[in-house]
Coordinates of C-alpha atoms and ligand atoms in Angstrom, one line a residue:
X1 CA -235.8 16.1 41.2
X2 CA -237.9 14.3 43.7
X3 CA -241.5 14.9 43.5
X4 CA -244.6 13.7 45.9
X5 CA -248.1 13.6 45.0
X6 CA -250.2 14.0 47.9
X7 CA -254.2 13.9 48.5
X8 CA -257.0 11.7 49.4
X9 CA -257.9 9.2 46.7
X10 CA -260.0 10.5 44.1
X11 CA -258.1 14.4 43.9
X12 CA -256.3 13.4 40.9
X13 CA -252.8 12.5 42.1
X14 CA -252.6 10.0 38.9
X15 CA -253.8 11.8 36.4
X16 CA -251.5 15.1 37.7
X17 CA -248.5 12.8 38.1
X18 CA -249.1 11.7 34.8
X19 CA -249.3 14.9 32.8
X20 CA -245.9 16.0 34.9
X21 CA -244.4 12.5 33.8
X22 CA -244.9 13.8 30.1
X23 CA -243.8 17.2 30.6
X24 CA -241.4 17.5 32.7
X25 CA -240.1 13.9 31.3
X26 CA -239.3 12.0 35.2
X27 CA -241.1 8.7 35.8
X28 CA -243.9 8.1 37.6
X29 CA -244.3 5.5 39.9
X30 CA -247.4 4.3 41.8
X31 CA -247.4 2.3 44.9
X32 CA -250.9 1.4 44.0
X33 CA -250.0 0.4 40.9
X34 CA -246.9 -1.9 41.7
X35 CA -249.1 -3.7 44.1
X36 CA -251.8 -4.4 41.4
X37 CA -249.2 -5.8 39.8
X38 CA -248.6 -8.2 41.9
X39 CA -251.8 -9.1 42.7
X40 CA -252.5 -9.8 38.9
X41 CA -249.2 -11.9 39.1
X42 CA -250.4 -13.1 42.6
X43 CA -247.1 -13.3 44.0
X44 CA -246.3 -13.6 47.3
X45 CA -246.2 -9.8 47.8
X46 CA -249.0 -9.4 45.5
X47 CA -251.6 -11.6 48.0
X48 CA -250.4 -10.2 51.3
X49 CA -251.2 -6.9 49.5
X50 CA -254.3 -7.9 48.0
X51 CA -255.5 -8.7 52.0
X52 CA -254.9 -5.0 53.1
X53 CA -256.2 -3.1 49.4
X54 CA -259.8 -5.0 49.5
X55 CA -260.7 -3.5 52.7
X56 CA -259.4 -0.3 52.2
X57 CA -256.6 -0.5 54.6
X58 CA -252.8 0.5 54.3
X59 CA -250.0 -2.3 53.3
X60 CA -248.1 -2.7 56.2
X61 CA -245.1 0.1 56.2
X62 CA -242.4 -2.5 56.7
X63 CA -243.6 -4.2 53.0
X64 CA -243.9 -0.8 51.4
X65 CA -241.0 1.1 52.2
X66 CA -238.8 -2.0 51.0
X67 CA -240.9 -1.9 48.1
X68 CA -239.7 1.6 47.4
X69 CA -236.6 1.0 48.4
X70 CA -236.0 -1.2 46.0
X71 CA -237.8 0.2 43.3
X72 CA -235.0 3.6 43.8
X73 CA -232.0 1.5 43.2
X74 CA -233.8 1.3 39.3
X75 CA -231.3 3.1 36.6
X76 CA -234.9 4.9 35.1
X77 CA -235.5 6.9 38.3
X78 CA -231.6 8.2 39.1
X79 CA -232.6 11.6 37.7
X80 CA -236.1 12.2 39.0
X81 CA -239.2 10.7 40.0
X82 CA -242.4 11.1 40.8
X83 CA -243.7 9.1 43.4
X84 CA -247.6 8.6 43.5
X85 CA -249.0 7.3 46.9
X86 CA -246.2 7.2 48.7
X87 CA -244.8 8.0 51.2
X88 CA -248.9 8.1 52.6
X89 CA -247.7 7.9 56.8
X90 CA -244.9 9.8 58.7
X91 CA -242.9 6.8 59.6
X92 CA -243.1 5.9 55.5
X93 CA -241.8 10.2 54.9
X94 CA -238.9 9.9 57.7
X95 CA -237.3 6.1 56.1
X96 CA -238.1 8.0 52.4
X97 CA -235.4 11.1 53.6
X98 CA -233.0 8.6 55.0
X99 CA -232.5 7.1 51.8
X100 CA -232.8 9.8 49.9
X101 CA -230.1 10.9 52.4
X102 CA -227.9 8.1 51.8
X103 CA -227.5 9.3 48.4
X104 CA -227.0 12.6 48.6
X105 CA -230.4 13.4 47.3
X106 CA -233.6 15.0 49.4
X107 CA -237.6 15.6 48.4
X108 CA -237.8 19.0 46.3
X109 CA -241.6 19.7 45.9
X110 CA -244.7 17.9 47.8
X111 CA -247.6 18.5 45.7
X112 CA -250.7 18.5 48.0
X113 CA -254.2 18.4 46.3
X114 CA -257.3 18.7 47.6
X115 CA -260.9 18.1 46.7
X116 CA -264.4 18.1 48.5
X117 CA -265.1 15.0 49.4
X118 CA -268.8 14.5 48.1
X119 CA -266.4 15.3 44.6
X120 CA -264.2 12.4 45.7
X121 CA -266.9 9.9 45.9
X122 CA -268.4 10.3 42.7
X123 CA -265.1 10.7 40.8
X124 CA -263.8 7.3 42.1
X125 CA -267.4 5.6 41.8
X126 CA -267.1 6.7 37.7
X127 CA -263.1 6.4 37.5
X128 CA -262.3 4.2 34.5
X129 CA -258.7 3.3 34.1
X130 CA -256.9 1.6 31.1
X131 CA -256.0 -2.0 31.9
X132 CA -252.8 -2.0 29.3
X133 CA -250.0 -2.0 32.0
X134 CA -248.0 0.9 29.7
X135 CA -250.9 3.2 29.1
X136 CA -252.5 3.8 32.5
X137 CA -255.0 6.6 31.1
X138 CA -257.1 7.3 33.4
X139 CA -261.2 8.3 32.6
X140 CA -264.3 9.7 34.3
X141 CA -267.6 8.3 32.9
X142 CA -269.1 11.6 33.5
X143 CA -266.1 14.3 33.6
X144 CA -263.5 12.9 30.5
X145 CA -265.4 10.0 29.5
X146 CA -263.3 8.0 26.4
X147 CA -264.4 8.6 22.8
X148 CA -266.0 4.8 22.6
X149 CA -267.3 3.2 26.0
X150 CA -265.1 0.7 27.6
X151 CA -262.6 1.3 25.1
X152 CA -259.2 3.6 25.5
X153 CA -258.9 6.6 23.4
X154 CA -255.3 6.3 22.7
X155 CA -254.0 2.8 22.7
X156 CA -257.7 0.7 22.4
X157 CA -257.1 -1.7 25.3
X158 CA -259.6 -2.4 27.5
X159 CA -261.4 0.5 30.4
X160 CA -261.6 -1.5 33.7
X161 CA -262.9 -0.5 37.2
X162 CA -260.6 -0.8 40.3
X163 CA -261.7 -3.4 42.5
X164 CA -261.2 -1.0 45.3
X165 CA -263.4 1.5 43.6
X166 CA -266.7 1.5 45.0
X167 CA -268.6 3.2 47.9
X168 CA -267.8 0.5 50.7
X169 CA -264.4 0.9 50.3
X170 CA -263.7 4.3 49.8
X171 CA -265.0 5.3 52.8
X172 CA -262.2 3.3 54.7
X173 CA -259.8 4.7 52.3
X174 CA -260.5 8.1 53.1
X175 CA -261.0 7.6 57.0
X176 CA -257.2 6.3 56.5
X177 CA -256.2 9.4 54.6
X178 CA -257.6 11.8 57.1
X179 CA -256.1 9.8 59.8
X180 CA -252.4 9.1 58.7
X181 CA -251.7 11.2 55.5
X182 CA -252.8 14.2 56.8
X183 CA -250.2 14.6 59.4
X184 CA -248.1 14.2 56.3
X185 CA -249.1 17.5 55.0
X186 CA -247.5 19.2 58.3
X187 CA -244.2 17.0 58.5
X188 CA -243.8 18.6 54.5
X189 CA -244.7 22.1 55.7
X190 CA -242.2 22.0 58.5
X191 CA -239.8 21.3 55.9
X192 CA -241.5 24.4 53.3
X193 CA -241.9 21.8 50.9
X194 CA -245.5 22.1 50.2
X195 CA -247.4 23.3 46.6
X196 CA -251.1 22.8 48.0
X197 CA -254.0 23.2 44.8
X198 CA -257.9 22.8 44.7
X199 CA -258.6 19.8 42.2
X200 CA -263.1 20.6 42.2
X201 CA -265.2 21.0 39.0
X202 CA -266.9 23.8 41.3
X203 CA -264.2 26.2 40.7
X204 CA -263.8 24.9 36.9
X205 CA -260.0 23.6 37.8
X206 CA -259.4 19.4 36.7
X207 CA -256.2 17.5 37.1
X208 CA -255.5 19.1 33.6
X209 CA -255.5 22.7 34.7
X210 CA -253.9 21.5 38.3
X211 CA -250.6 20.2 36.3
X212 CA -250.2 23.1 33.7
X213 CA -250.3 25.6 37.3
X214 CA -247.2 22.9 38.7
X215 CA -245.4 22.1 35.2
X216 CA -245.5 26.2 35.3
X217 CA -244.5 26.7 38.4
X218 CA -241.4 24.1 38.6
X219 CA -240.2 25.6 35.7
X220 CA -239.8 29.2 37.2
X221 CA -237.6 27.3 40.3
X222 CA -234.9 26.0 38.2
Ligands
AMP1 P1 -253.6 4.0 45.2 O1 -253.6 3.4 43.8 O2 -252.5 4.9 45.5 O3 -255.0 4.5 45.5 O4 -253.4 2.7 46.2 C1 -254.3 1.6 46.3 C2 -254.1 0.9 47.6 O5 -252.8 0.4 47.7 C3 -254.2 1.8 48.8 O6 -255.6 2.0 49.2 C4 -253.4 1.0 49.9 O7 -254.2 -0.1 50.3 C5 -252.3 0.5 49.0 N1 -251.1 1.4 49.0 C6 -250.7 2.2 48.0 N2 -249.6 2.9 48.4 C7 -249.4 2.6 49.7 C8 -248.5 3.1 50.7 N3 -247.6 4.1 50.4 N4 -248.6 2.6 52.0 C9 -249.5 1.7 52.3 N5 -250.4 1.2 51.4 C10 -250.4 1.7 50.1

């Protein structure tokens, strides 16, 4: 099965993809991520990447569709995946269902979430993530803040901040969104692919409550 998370940074698409990754048992896997990798590493990759992330701007399509190409040849995701930030423009969507093509495969379910966007700004200002590369666990200082400060509740690495997580940069990140991603959200309709759900403490619904809705509602397709 061949999943999408979709939505503007700061709606949850980690921490949904996540809980599904437990649940449902299908990996995860996180552009964002695999280019904070490489930065850390500061590869080649990881540098050019580093240039487009701190100032909010897209990785060139070119880089990140190889990257994902690449990353689907992997043994892990021949069953399912889950695929977190990508594809996040149309031309990124079209190469994705070539070469899902190729293999006789095809995207089943884009999940598209949605938040107000004063929401979004505070959640990524107080977003918290665990800096041990196999736990991931993502907090909010003010909505799931962890048990001791700076410290993660289940495996007791380290909490960091994402360098791309402030103010400044968010606002590029969601001018991007609304400008590219969201024409993603019609090329999936076309297709009747979408599952679109409200990720706001307004209407008491959290990534958490988002995931158990999805988890619930895959389950009734098979
Ligand atoms: P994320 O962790 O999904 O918020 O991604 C962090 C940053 O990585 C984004 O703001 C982009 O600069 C870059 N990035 C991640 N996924 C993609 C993608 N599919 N296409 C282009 N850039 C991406």
């Amino acid at each position: 099965m061949v999943i999408i998370m979709l939505g503007a940074p700061g709606t949850g698409k980690g921490t949904v993809a996540g809980i599904l990754t437990s649940k449902l048992g299908i990996p995860q896997v996180s552009t964002g991520d695999i280019f904070r990798k490489h930065i850390k590493e500061q590869t080649e990759l990881g540098k050019l990447a580093e240039s487009y992330i701190s100032k909010g701007q897209l990785v060139p399509d070119d880089v990140t569709i190889d990257l994902v190409k690449n990353r689907l040849k992997d043994s892990d995701v021949q069953n399912g995946i889950i695929l977190d930030g990508f594809p996040r423009t149309v031309k990124q969507a079209e190469e994705l269902d070539k070469i899902l093509n190729k293999e006789g495969k095809k995207v089943d379910i884009v999940i598209n979430l949605t938040t107000p966007e004063e929401e979004i700004i505070e959640r990524i200002v107080n977003r918290r993530v665990c800096s041990n590369q196999d736990c991931k666990t993502i907090y909010n200082l003010v909505l799931n803040p962890p048990k001791q400060e700076g410290i993660c509740d289940k495996c007791g690495h380290e909490l960091i901040q994402r360098k791309d997580d402030n103010v400044e940069t968010v606002k590029s990140r969601l001018e991007n969104y609304f400008e590219l991603t969201s024409t993603l959200v019609e090329y999936y309709e076309k297709q009747g692919k979408i599952y679109s759900a409200l990720v706001s403490k307004a209407i008491n619904k959290l990534g958490e409550d988002v995931a158990e809705d999805i988890v619930k509602y895959i389950e009734n397709l098979k």
